[in-house]
């Protein structure tokens, strides 16, 4: 309690020391948490390979769901993967960032309504100097990744 003009009054608020102590504790917590955040690398090869894998699986899943064939094309000129329905419906595109399509290998293939592919072959990529291959089987539209 503080005396002001002969009367007792209560104090409200924080003292300067309490504010400085609170700010110091919050600053230390922020420094610890921010330094622990992982670095994000747009050109991360592992992330790119996972994204390509998801792209192929999504095209296969969409084919099975719609019970309609989908064509997957490798656009070497624009370094993109393109999937569209065989009726010419909407296409979805994935632009490669960390990898580039190699000239040899599959140029296109089709997922038929059952989810199988119509071709056996390889999609070849060059990812930061590393050769990566997606090897497709005809039965069940399965593929494996070779590094």
mmCIF file of C-alpha atoms in Angstrom:
data_model
loop_
_atom_site.group_PDB
_atom_site.id
_atom_site.type_symbol
_atom_site.label_atom_id
_atom_site.label_comp_id
_atom_site.label_asym_id
_atom_site.label_seq_id
_atom_site.Cartn_x
_atom_site.Cartn_y
_atom_site.Cartn_z
ATOM 1 C CA UNK A 1 0.000 0.000 0.000
ATOM 2 C CA UNK A 2 1.156 3.487 -0.824
ATOM 3 C CA UNK A 3 0.226 6.700 0.997
ATOM 4 C CA UNK A 4 -1.012 9.479 -1.210
ATOM 5 C CA UNK A 5 -2.355 12.684 0.358
ATOM 6 C CA UNK A 6 -2.734 10.940 3.676
ATOM 7 C CA UNK A 7 -4.834 8.071 2.295
ATOM 8 C CA UNK A 8 -3.807 4.502 1.591
ATOM 9 C CA UNK A 9 -4.088 3.421 -2.030
ATOM 10 C CA UNK A 10 -3.454 -0.021 -3.567
ATOM 11 C CA UNK A 11 -0.858 -0.422 -6.320
ATOM 12 C CA UNK A 12 -1.879 -1.868 -9.633
ATOM 13 C CA UNK A 13 0.352 -3.168 -12.431
ATOM 14 C CA UNK A 14 3.834 -4.623 -12.511
ATOM 15 C CA UNK A 15 7.112 -3.159 -11.377
ATOM 16 C CA UNK A 16 9.905 -2.559 -13.872
ATOM 17 C CA UNK A 17 11.882 -5.500 -12.443
ATOM 18 C CA UNK A 18 8.960 -7.894 -12.885
ATOM 19 C CA UNK A 19 8.542 -6.816 -16.515
ATOM 20 C CA UNK A 20 12.261 -7.193 -17.264
ATOM 21 C CA UNK A 21 12.360 -10.636 -15.657
ATOM 22 C CA UNK A 22 9.324 -11.788 -17.671
ATOM 23 C CA UNK A 23 10.815 -10.498 -20.929
ATOM 24 C CA UNK A 24 14.135 -12.224 -20.168
ATOM 25 C CA UNK A 25 12.428 -15.593 -19.568
ATOM 26 C CA UNK A 26 10.320 -15.296 -22.750
ATOM 27 C CA UNK A 27 13.415 -14.309 -24.770
ATOM 28 C CA UNK A 28 15.360 -17.339 -23.541
ATOM 29 C CA UNK A 29 12.475 -19.675 -24.409
ATOM 30 C CA UNK A 30 12.243 -18.166 -27.917
ATOM 31 C CA UNK A 31 15.989 -18.483 -28.498
ATOM 32 C CA UNK A 32 15.918 -22.157 -27.534
ATOM 33 C CA UNK A 33 12.882 -23.012 -29.673
ATOM 34 C CA UNK A 34 13.872 -21.045 -32.802
ATOM 35 C CA UNK A 35 17.358 -22.555 -32.947
ATOM 36 C CA UNK A 36 15.810 -26.051 -32.830
ATOM 37 C CA UNK A 37 13.668 -25.530 -35.968
ATOM 38 C CA UNK A 38 14.858 -27.650 -38.909
ATOM 39 C CA UNK A 39 16.117 -25.957 -42.051
ATOM 40 C CA UNK A 40 13.841 -26.242 -45.082
ATOM 41 C CA UNK A 41 15.608 -26.980 -48.340
ATOM 42 C CA UNK A 42 13.479 -26.515 -51.446
ATOM 43 C CA UNK A 43 15.916 -28.663 -53.415
ATOM 44 C CA UNK A 44 15.860 -31.611 -51.008
ATOM 45 C CA UNK A 45 16.213 -34.801 -53.057
ATOM 46 C CA UNK A 46 14.419 -37.054 -50.567
ATOM 47 C CA UNK A 47 11.387 -34.749 -50.438
ATOM 48 C CA UNK A 48 11.292 -34.550 -54.229
ATOM 49 C CA UNK A 49 11.378 -38.337 -54.597
ATOM 50 C CA UNK A 50 8.571 -38.670 -52.033
ATOM 51 C CA UNK A 51 6.490 -36.073 -53.902
ATOM 52 C CA UNK A 52 6.983 -37.901 -57.211
ATOM 53 C CA UNK A 53 5.958 -41.159 -55.554
ATOM 54 C CA UNK A 54 2.818 -39.495 -54.152
ATOM 55 C CA UNK A 55 2.052 -38.074 -57.610
ATOM 56 C CA UNK A 56 2.117 -41.546 -59.211
ATOM 57 C CA UNK A 57 0.076 -43.067 -56.375
ATOM 58 C CA UNK A 58 -2.491 -40.259 -56.599
ATOM 59 C CA UNK A 59 -2.885 -40.810 -60.342
ATOM 60 C CA UNK A 60 -3.404 -44.537 -59.750
ATOM 61 C CA UNK A 61 -5.877 -43.940 -56.918
ATOM 62 C CA UNK A 62 -7.846 -41.456 -59.000
ATOM 63 C CA UNK A 63 -7.972 -43.970 -61.851
ATOM 64 C CA UNK A 64 -9.384 -46.686 -59.622
ATOM 65 C CA UNK A 65 -11.862 -44.307 -57.975
ATOM 66 C CA UNK A 66 -13.173 -42.906 -61.265
ATOM 67 C CA UNK A 67 -12.980 -46.316 -62.998
ATOM 68 C CA UNK A 68 -11.482 -44.521 -65.968
ATOM 69 C CA UNK A 69 -7.999 -44.746 -67.465
ATOM 70 C CA UNK A 70 -5.490 -41.972 -66.792
ATOM 71 C CA UNK A 71 -2.451 -41.108 -68.867
ATOM 72 C CA UNK A 72 0.775 -40.081 -67.132
ATOM 73 C CA UNK A 73 3.217 -38.115 -69.293
ATOM 74 C CA UNK A 74 6.765 -37.003 -68.637
ATOM 75 C CA UNK A 75 7.227 -33.497 -70.084
ATOM 76 C CA UNK A 76 11.008 -33.273 -70.497
ATOM 77 C CA UNK A 77 10.860 -29.797 -71.991
ATOM 78 C CA UNK A 78 9.177 -28.217 -68.934
ATOM 79 C CA UNK A 79 10.502 -30.774 -66.410
ATOM 80 C CA UNK A 80 6.980 -31.740 -65.334
ATOM 81 C CA UNK A 81 4.887 -34.816 -64.671
ATOM 82 C CA UNK A 82 1.359 -34.581 -66.069
ATOM 83 C CA UNK A 83 -1.598 -36.882 -65.400
ATOM 84 C CA UNK A 84 -4.978 -36.592 -67.079
ATOM 85 C CA UNK A 85 -7.983 -38.755 -67.731
ATOM 86 C CA UNK A 86 -8.098 -40.562 -71.063
ATOM 87 C CA UNK A 87 -11.251 -38.596 -71.951
ATOM 88 C CA UNK A 88 -9.165 -35.427 -71.900
ATOM 89 C CA UNK A 89 -10.503 -34.222 -68.557
ATOM 90 C CA UNK A 90 -8.690 -32.057 -66.091
ATOM 91 C CA UNK A 91 -4.972 -32.576 -65.818
ATOM 92 C CA UNK A 92 -2.853 -32.255 -62.743
ATOM 93 C CA UNK A 93 0.779 -31.288 -63.013
ATOM 94 C CA UNK A 94 3.808 -31.656 -60.784
ATOM 95 C CA UNK A 95 6.812 -29.472 -61.628
ATOM 96 C CA UNK A 96 10.119 -30.959 -60.529
ATOM 97 C CA UNK A 97 12.448 -28.707 -58.536
ATOM 98 C CA UNK A 98 15.340 -30.826 -57.212
ATOM 99 C CA UNK A 99 15.343 -33.415 -60.012
ATOM 100 C CA UNK A 100 15.316 -33.324 -63.798
ATOM 101 C CA UNK A 101 13.817 -35.890 -66.144
ATOM 102 C CA UNK A 102 16.372 -37.876 -68.137
ATOM 103 C CA UNK A 103 15.808 -38.327 -71.870
ATOM 104 C CA UNK A 104 15.834 -42.120 -71.801
ATOM 105 C CA UNK A 105 13.056 -44.165 -70.252
ATOM 106 C CA UNK A 106 9.271 -43.990 -70.321
ATOM 107 C CA UNK A 107 7.767 -40.946 -71.994
ATOM 108 C CA UNK A 108 4.223 -41.865 -71.033
ATOM 109 C CA UNK A 109 2.156 -44.707 -69.672
ATOM 110 C CA UNK A 110 -1.435 -45.316 -68.733
ATOM 111 C CA UNK A 111 -3.125 -46.486 -65.575
ATOM 112 C CA UNK A 112 -6.070 -48.613 -66.713
ATOM 113 C CA UNK A 113 -9.308 -48.704 -64.700
ATOM 114 C CA UNK A 114 -8.101 -51.629 -62.553
ATOM 115 C CA UNK A 115 -5.040 -49.644 -61.421
ATOM 116 C CA UNK A 116 -2.591 -51.669 -63.520
ATOM 117 C CA UNK A 117 -0.240 -49.932 -65.933
ATOM 118 C CA UNK A 118 -0.194 -50.637 -69.657
ATOM 119 C CA UNK A 119 3.615 -50.548 -69.874
ATOM 120 C CA UNK A 120 6.660 -51.925 -68.127
ATOM 121 C CA UNK A 121 9.537 -49.496 -67.907
ATOM 122 C CA UNK A 122 11.497 -46.875 -66.036
ATOM 123 C CA UNK A 123 11.172 -43.157 -65.414
ATOM 124 C CA UNK A 124 14.738 -41.886 -65.092
ATOM 125 C CA UNK A 125 15.659 -38.814 -63.088
ATOM 126 C CA UNK A 126 18.837 -36.960 -62.230
ATOM 127 C CA UNK A 127 18.631 -35.571 -58.689
ATOM 128 C CA UNK A 128 21.614 -33.435 -57.702
ATOM 129 C CA UNK A 129 23.996 -35.708 -59.555
ATOM 130 C CA UNK A 130 22.334 -38.893 -58.309
ATOM 131 C CA UNK A 131 20.580 -41.255 -60.733
ATOM 132 C CA UNK A 132 17.097 -42.171 -59.521
ATOM 133 C CA UNK A 133 14.782 -44.600 -61.301
ATOM 134 C CA UNK A 134 11.105 -45.348 -60.836
ATOM 135 C CA UNK A 135 10.691 -48.863 -62.219
ATOM 136 C CA UNK A 136 7.079 -49.697 -63.112
ATOM 137 C CA UNK A 137 5.556 -53.160 -63.301
ATOM 138 C CA UNK A 138 2.473 -53.870 -65.366
ATOM 139 C CA UNK A 139 0.618 -55.884 -62.755
ATOM 140 C CA UNK A 140 -1.049 -53.812 -60.016
ATOM 141 C CA UNK A 141 0.701 -50.662 -61.213
ATOM 142 C CA UNK A 142 3.443 -51.180 -58.646
ATOM 143 C CA UNK A 143 6.747 -49.353 -58.892
ATOM 144 C CA UNK A 144 9.995 -49.407 -56.999
ATOM 145 C CA UNK A 145 12.519 -46.665 -56.523
ATOM 146 C CA UNK A 146 16.148 -47.390 -57.300
ATOM 147 C CA UNK A 147 18.855 -45.031 -56.148
#
